[in-house]
Coordinates of C-alpha atoms and ligand atoms in Angstrom, one line a residue:
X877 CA -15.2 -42.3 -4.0
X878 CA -14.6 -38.7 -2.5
X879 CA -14.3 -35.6 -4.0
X880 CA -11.0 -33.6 -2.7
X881 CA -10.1 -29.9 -3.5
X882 CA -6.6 -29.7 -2.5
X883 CA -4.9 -26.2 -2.5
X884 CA -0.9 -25.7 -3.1
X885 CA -0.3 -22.5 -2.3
X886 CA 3.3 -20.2 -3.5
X887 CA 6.1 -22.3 -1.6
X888 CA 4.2 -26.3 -2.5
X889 CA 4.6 -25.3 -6.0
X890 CA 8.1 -23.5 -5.9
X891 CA 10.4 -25.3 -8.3
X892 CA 10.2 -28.1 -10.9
X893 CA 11.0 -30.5 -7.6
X894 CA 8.1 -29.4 -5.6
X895 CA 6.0 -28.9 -8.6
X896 CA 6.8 -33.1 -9.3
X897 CA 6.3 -33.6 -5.9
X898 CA 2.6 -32.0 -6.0
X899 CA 1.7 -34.2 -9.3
X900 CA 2.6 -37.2 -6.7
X901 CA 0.3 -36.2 -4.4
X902 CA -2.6 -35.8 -6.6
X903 CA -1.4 -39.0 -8.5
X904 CA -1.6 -40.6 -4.7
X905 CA -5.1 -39.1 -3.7
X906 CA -6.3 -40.1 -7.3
X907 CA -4.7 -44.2 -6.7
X908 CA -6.7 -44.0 -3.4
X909 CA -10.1 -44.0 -5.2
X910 CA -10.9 -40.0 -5.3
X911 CA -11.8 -37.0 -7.9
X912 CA -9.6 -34.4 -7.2
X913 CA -9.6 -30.8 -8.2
X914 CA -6.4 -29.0 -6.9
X915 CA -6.4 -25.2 -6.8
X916 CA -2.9 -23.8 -7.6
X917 CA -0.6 -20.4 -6.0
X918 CA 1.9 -19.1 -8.5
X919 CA 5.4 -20.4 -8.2
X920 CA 6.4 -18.5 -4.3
X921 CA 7.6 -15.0 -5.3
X922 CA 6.5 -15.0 -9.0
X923 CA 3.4 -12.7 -7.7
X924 CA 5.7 -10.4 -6.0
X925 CA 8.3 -10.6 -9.0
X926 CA 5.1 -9.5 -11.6
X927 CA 4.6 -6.7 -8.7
X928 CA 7.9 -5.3 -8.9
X929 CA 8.5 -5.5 -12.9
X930 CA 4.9 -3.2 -13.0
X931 CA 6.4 -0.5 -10.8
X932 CA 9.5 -0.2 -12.3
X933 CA 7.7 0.3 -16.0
X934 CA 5.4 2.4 -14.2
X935 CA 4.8 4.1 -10.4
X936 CA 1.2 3.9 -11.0
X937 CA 0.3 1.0 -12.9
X938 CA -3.6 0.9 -13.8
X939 CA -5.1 -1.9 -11.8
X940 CA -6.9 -3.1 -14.5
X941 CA -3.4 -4.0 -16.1
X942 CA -2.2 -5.5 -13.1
X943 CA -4.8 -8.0 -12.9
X944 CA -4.2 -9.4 -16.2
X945 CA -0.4 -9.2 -15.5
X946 CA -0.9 -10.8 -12.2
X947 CA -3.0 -13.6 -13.2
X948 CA -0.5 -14.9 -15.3
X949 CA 1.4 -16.7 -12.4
X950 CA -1.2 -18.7 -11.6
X951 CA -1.6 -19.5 -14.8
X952 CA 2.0 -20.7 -15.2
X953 CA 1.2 -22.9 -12.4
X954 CA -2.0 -25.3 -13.9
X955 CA -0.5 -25.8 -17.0
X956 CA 2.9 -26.9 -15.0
X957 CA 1.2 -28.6 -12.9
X958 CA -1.5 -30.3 -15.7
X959 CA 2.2 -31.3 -17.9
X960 CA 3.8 -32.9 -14.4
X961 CA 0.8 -35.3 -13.9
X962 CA 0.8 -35.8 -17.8
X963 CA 4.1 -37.3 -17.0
X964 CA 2.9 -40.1 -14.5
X965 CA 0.1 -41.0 -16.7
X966 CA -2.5 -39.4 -14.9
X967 CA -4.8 -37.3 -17.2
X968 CA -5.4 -34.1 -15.9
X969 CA -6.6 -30.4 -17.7
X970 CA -6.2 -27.1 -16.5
X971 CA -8.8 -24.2 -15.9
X972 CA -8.2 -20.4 -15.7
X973 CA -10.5 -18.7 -13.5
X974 CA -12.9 -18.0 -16.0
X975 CA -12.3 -21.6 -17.5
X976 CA -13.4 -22.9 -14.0
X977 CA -16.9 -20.0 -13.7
X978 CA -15.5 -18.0 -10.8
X979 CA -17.4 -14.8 -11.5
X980 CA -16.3 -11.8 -9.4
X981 CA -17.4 -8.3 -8.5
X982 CA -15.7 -5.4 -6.3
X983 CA -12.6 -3.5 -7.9
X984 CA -9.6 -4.6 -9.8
X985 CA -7.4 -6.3 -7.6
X986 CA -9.7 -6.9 -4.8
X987 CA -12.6 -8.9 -6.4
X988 CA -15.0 -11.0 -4.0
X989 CA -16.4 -14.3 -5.4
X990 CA -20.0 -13.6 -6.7
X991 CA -20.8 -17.1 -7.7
X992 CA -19.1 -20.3 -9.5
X993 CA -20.3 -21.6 -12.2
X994 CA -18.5 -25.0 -12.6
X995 CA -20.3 -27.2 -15.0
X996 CA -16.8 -27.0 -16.6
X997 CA -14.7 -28.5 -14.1
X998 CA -18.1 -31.1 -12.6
X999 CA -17.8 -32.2 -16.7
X1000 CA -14.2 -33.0 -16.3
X1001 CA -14.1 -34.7 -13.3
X1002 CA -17.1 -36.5 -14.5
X1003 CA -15.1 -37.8 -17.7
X1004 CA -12.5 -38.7 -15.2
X1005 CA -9.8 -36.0 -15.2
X1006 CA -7.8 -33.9 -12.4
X1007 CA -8.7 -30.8 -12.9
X1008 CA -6.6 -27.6 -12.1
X1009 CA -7.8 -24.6 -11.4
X1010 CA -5.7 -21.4 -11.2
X1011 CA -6.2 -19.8 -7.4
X1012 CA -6.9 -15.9 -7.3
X1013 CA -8.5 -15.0 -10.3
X1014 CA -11.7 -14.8 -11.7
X1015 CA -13.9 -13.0 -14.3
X1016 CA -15.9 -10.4 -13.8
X1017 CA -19.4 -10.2 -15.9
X1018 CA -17.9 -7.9 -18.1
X1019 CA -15.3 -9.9 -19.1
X1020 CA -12.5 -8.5 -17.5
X1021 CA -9.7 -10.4 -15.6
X1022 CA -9.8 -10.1 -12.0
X1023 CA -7.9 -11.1 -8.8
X1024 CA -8.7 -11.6 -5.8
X1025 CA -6.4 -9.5 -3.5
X1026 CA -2.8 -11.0 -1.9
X1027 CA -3.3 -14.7 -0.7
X1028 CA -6.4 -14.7 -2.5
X1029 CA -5.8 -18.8 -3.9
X1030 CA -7.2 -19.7 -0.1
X1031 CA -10.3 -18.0 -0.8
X1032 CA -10.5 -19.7 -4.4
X1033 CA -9.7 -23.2 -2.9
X1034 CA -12.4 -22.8 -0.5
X1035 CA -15.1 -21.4 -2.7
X1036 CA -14.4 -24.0 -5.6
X1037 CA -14.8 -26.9 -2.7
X1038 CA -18.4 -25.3 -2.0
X1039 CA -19.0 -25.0 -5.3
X1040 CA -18.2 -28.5 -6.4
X1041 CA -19.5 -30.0 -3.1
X1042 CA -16.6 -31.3 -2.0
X1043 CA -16.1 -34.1 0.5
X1044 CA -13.1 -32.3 1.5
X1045 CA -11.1 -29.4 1.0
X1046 CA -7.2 -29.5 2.2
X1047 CA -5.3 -26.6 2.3
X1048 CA -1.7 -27.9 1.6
X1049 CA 1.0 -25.4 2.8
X1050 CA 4.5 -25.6 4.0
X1051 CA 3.2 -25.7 8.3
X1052 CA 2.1 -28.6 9.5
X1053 CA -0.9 -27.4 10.6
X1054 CA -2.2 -24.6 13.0
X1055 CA -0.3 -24.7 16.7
X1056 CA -1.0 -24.0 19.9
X1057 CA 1.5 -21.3 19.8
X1058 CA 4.9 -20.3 17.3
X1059 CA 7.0 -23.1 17.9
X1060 CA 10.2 -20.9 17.1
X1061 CA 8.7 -18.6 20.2
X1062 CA 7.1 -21.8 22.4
X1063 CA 9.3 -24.9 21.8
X1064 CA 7.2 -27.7 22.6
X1065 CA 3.9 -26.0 21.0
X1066 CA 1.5 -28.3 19.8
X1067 CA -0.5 -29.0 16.7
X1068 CA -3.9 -28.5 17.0
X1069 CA -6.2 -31.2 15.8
X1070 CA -9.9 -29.1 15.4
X1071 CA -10.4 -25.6 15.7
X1072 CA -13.5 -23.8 15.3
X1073 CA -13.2 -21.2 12.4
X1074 CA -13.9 -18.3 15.1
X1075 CA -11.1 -19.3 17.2
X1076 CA -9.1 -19.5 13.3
X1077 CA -9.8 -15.8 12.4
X1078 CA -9.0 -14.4 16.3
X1079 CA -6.0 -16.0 16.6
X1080 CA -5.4 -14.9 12.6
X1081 CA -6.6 -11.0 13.5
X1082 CA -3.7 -11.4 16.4
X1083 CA -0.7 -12.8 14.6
X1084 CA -1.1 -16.2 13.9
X1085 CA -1.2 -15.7 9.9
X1086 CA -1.7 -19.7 8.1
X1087 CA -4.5 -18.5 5.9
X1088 CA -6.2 -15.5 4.6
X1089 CA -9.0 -14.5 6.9
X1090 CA -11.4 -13.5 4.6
X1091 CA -10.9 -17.7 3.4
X1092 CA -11.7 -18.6 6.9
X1093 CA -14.8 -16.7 7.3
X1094 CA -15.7 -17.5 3.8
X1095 CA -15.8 -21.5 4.9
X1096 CA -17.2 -20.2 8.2
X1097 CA -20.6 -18.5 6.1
X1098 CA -21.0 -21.9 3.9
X1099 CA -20.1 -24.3 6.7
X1100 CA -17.2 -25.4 4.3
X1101 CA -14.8 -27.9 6.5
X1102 CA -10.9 -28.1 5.6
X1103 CA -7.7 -28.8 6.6
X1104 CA -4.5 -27.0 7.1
X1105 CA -1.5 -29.6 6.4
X1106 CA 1.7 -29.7 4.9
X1107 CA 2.5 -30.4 1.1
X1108 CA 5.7 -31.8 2.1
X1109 CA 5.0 -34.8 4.7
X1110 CA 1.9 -37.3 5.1
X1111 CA 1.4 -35.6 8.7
X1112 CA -2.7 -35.3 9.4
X1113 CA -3.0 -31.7 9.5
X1114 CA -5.6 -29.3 11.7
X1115 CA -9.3 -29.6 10.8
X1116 CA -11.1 -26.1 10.7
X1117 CA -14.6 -26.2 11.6
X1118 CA -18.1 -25.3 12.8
X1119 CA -17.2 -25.0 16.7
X1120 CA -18.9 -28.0 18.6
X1121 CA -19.6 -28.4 22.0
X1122 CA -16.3 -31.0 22.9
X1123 CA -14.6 -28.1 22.0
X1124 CA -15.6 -26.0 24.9
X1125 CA -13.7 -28.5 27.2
X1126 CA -9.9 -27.1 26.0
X1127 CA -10.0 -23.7 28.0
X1128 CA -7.7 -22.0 25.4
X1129 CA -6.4 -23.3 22.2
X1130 CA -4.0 -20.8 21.5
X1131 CA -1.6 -18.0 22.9
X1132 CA -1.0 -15.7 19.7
X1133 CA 1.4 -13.0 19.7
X1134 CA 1.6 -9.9 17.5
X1135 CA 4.5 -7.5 17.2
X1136 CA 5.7 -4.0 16.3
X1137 CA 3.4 -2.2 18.3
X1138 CA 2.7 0.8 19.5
X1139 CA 0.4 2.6 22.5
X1140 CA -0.9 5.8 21.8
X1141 CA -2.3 7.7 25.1
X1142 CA -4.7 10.9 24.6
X1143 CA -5.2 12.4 28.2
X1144 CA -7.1 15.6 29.0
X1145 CA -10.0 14.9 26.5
X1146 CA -13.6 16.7 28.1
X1147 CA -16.2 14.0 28.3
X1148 CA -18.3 15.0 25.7
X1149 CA -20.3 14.2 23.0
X1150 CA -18.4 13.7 19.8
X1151 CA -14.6 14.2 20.8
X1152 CA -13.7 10.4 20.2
X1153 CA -15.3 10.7 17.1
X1154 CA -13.2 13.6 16.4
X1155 CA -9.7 11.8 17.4
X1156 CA -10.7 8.6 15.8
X1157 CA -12.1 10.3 12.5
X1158 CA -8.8 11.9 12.2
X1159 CA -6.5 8.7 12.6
X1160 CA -9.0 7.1 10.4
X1161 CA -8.3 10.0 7.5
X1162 CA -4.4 9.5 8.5
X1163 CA -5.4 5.7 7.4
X1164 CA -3.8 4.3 10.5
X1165 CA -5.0 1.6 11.6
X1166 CA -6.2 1.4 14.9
X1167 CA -6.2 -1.7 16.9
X1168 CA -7.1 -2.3 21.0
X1169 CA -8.7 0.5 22.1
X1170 CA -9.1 1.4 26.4
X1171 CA -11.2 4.5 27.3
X1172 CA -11.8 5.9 30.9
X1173 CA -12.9 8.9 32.3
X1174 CA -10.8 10.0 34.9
X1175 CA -11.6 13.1 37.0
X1176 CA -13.5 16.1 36.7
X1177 CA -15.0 15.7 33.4
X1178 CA -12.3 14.6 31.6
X1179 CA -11.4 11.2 29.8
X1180 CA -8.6 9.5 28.5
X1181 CA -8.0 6.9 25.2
X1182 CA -5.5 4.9 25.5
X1183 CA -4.9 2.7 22.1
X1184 CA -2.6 0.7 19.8
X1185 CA -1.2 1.1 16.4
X1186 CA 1.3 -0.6 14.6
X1187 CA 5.2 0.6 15.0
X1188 CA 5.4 1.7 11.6
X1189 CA 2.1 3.7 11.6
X1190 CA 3.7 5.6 14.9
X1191 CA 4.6 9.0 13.3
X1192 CA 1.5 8.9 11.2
X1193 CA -0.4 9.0 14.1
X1194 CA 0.6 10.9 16.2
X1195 CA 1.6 14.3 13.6
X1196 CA -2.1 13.5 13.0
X1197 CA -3.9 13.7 16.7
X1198 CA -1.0 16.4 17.6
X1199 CA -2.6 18.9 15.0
X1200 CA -6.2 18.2 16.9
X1201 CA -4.9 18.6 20.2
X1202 CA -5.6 22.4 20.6
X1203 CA -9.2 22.1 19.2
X1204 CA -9.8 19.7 22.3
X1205 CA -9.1 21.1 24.7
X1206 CA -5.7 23.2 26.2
X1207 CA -5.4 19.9 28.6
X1208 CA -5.0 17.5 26.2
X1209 CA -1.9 15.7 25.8
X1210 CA -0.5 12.7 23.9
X1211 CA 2.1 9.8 25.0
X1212 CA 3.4 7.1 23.2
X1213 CA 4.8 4.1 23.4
X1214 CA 6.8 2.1 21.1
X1215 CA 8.3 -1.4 21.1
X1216 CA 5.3 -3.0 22.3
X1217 CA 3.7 -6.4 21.7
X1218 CA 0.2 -7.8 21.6
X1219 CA -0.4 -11.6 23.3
X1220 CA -3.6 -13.1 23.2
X1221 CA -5.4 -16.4 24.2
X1222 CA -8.0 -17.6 21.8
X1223 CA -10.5 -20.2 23.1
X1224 CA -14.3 -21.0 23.0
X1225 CA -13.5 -22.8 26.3
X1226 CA -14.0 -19.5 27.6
X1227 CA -17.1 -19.6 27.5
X1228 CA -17.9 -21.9 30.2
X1229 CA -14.5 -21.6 32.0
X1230 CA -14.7 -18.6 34.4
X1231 CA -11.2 -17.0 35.7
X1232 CA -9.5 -17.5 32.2
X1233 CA -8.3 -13.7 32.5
X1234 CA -7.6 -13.8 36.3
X1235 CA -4.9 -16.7 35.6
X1236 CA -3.5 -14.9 32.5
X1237 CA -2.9 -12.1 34.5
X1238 CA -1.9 -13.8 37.6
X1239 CA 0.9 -16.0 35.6
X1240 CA 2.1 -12.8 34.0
X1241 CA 2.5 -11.0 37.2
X1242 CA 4.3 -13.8 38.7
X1243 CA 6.8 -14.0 36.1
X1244 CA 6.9 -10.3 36.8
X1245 CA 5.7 -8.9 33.3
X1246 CA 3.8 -5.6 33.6
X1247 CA 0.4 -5.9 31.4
X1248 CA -0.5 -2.4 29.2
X1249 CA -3.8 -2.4 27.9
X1250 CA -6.5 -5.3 28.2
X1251 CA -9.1 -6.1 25.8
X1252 CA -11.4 -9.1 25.4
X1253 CA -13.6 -10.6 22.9
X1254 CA -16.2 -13.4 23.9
X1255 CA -13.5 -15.8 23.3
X1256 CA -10.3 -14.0 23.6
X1257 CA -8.5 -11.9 26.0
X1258 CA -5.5 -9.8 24.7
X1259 CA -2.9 -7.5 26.8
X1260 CA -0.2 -5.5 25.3
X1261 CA 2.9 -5.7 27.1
X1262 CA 6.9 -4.5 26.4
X1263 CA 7.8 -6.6 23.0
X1264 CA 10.9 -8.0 24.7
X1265 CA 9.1 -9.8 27.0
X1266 CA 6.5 -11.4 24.8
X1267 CA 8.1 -14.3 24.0
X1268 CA 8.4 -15.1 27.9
X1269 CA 4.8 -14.1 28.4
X1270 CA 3.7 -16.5 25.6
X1271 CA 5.8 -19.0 27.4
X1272 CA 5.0 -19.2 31.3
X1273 CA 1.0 -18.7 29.8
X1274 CA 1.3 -21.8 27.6
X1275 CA 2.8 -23.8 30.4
X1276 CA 0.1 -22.8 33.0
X1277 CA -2.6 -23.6 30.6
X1278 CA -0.7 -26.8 30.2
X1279 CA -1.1 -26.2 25.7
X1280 CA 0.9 -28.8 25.4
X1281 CA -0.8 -32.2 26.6
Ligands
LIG664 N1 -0.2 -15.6 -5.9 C1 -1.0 -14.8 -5.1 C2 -0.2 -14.1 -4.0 O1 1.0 -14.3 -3.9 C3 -2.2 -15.5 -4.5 C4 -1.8 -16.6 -3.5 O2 -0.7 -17.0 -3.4 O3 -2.7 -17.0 -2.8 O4 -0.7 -13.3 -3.3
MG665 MG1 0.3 -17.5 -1.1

């Protein structure tokens, strides 16, 4: 007998069809000879619905309101979900965060999982129960309802399958799994079987969104294995794991794309001490978020940054490095870019494999795509190029690194 956590995030639990359609599941995994403790989303755009009714009573809601307000929509969800499997026969209870001992610390709305205590839900399963377990919230010492910041059921799913000692922890969603590429941008993308959770959270950080990241590196830390799979077919799904060395053999497992983006070029800068600082401080104040960054010194003493932000951080930006431009230095100046894209190939493979980047490069020169910035990671290299022709780049890169086979 196993013991599964399965996870149904917002869109698996949707309506009263899907909702019936998850008790079938669980009533299926439960026929096949397992426990099963299945972490629930709210009903897809019930989260966002809660949101929307709290700003219109009030621009600033307290977050310590909106926590309990938000946790309600999970909560919706056990007991729907508990009632559904009632109807097959299947006996089954639900469990509220606190109900299932997921303490929490950090700030309302953004609370980290300190510990679980689950002798509730172990006792359940024990007496033979499903058990339930409301994703995204938890309980902080004090008492006081918390959740665990937007997509926040991953992180619950995964830290209840540690928790519980899970045999296996699925992650059902409405993707089949993780693929070599967007197969509305690549058509004949492939599902990837294993990933290791690094190559997970770098092609996450560059587009690629299945799961939360902070999930990912959660499972990562406490060597917790799952699977990404769909809720709505028997398809196997991709396994997310500790990277092993078979893996190395696949030079690249995934070409990633991330839009609306923009390159920021400050030119003119003196090379000295303390003047990045002084840019990067500044953005940092403007809270833009700053993504690839390229530095060079160029002639006589003088450097340039070139970097990227998103499109709709653009303005932000640059009103804020234009007002530090005459403290530089009267050579400074600043260019931007908009309309940009960001492609990257994730793979361990890289590891081993020399002339990864020399083939990116040469395929994307070839099909006569003009390459922006370049940064790398020890198992990824990313370009930014002109947005319109990312989804060719993504393309003619996936076919040279044959993604498909
Ligand atoms: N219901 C929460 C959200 O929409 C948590 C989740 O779905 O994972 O963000
Ligand atoms: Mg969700």
């Amino acid at each position: 007998m196993a013991l599964i956590v399965q996870k149904y995030g917002g869109t698996s639990v949707g309506s009263v069809d899907r909702i019936l359609n998850v008790a079938q599941r669980i009533k299926k995994t439960c026929e096949a000879g397992n426990q099963v403790v299945a972490v629930v989303s709210a009903m897809g755009g019930v989260t966002d619905k809660l949101i929307g009714l709290a700003n219109e009573i009030n621009q600033n809601p307290a977050e310590r309101e909106l926590d309990v307000l938000l946790a309600t929509g999970e909560q919706q969800s056990i007991a729907l979900v508990s009632m559904a499997l009632h109807s097959l026969g299947i006996d089954a209870v639900s469990c509220t965060g606190r109900q299932a001992g997921v303490v929490t610390i950090g700030s309302h709305t953004k609370g980290k999982i300190d510990k679980i205590e689950a002798n509730y839900v172990k006792d359940n399963l024990n007496a033979g129960r499903v058990v339930i377990v409301a994703g995204f919230q938890g309980v902080r010492e004090d008492g006081l309802i918390h959740t665990l910041g937007r997509g926040g059921s991953d992180l619950s799913a995964i830290a209840i399958a540690h928790a519980v000692g899970a045999d296996l922890c699925q992650i059902l969603t409405d993707v089949d799994g993780v693929y070599t590429c967007d197969p509305r941008v690549v058509k004949d993308a492939k599902k990837i079987n294993t990933i290791s959770y690094d190559e997970m959270l770098e092609l996450a950080s560059s587009g690629a969104k299945v799961m939360q990241s902070r999930s990912v590196e959660f499972a990562s830390k406490y060597g917790v294995v799952f699977e990404v799979r769909s809720s709505l077919n028997d398809n196997p799904g991709t396994i997310v794991c500790a990277e092993n060395d078979s893996m190395e053999t696949v030079v690249i497992r995934g070409v990633s794309i991330e839009r609306n983006q923009a390159r920021i070029t400050v030119t003119g800068i003196p090379d000295k001490p303390g003047n990045s600082a002084q840019i990067f401080t500044a953005l940092s104040e403007a809270e833009v978020n700053v993504d690839m960054i390229v530095s060079n010194n160029t002639h006589e003493g003088l450097a340039r940054h070139s970097f990227t932000v998103s499109d709709s951080d653009l303005a932000k930006a640059l009103a804020s490095i234009q007002g530090l431009l005459p403290d530089i230095s009267s050579e400074a100046e600043v260019l931007t870019e908009a309309g940009m894209a960001k492609l990257s190939v994730v793979g361990i493979g890289m590891k081993s494999h020399s002339g990864v980047a020399a083939k990116m490069f040469d395929v994307l020169g070839k099909a006569g795509i003009n390459i922006g910035l370049i940064t790398t990671s020890e198992i990824k290299i990313s370009v930014s190029l002109d947005a319109a022709k990312a989804d060719l780049a993504a393309n003619v890169i996936h076919e040279a690194f044959d993604l498909k086979s």
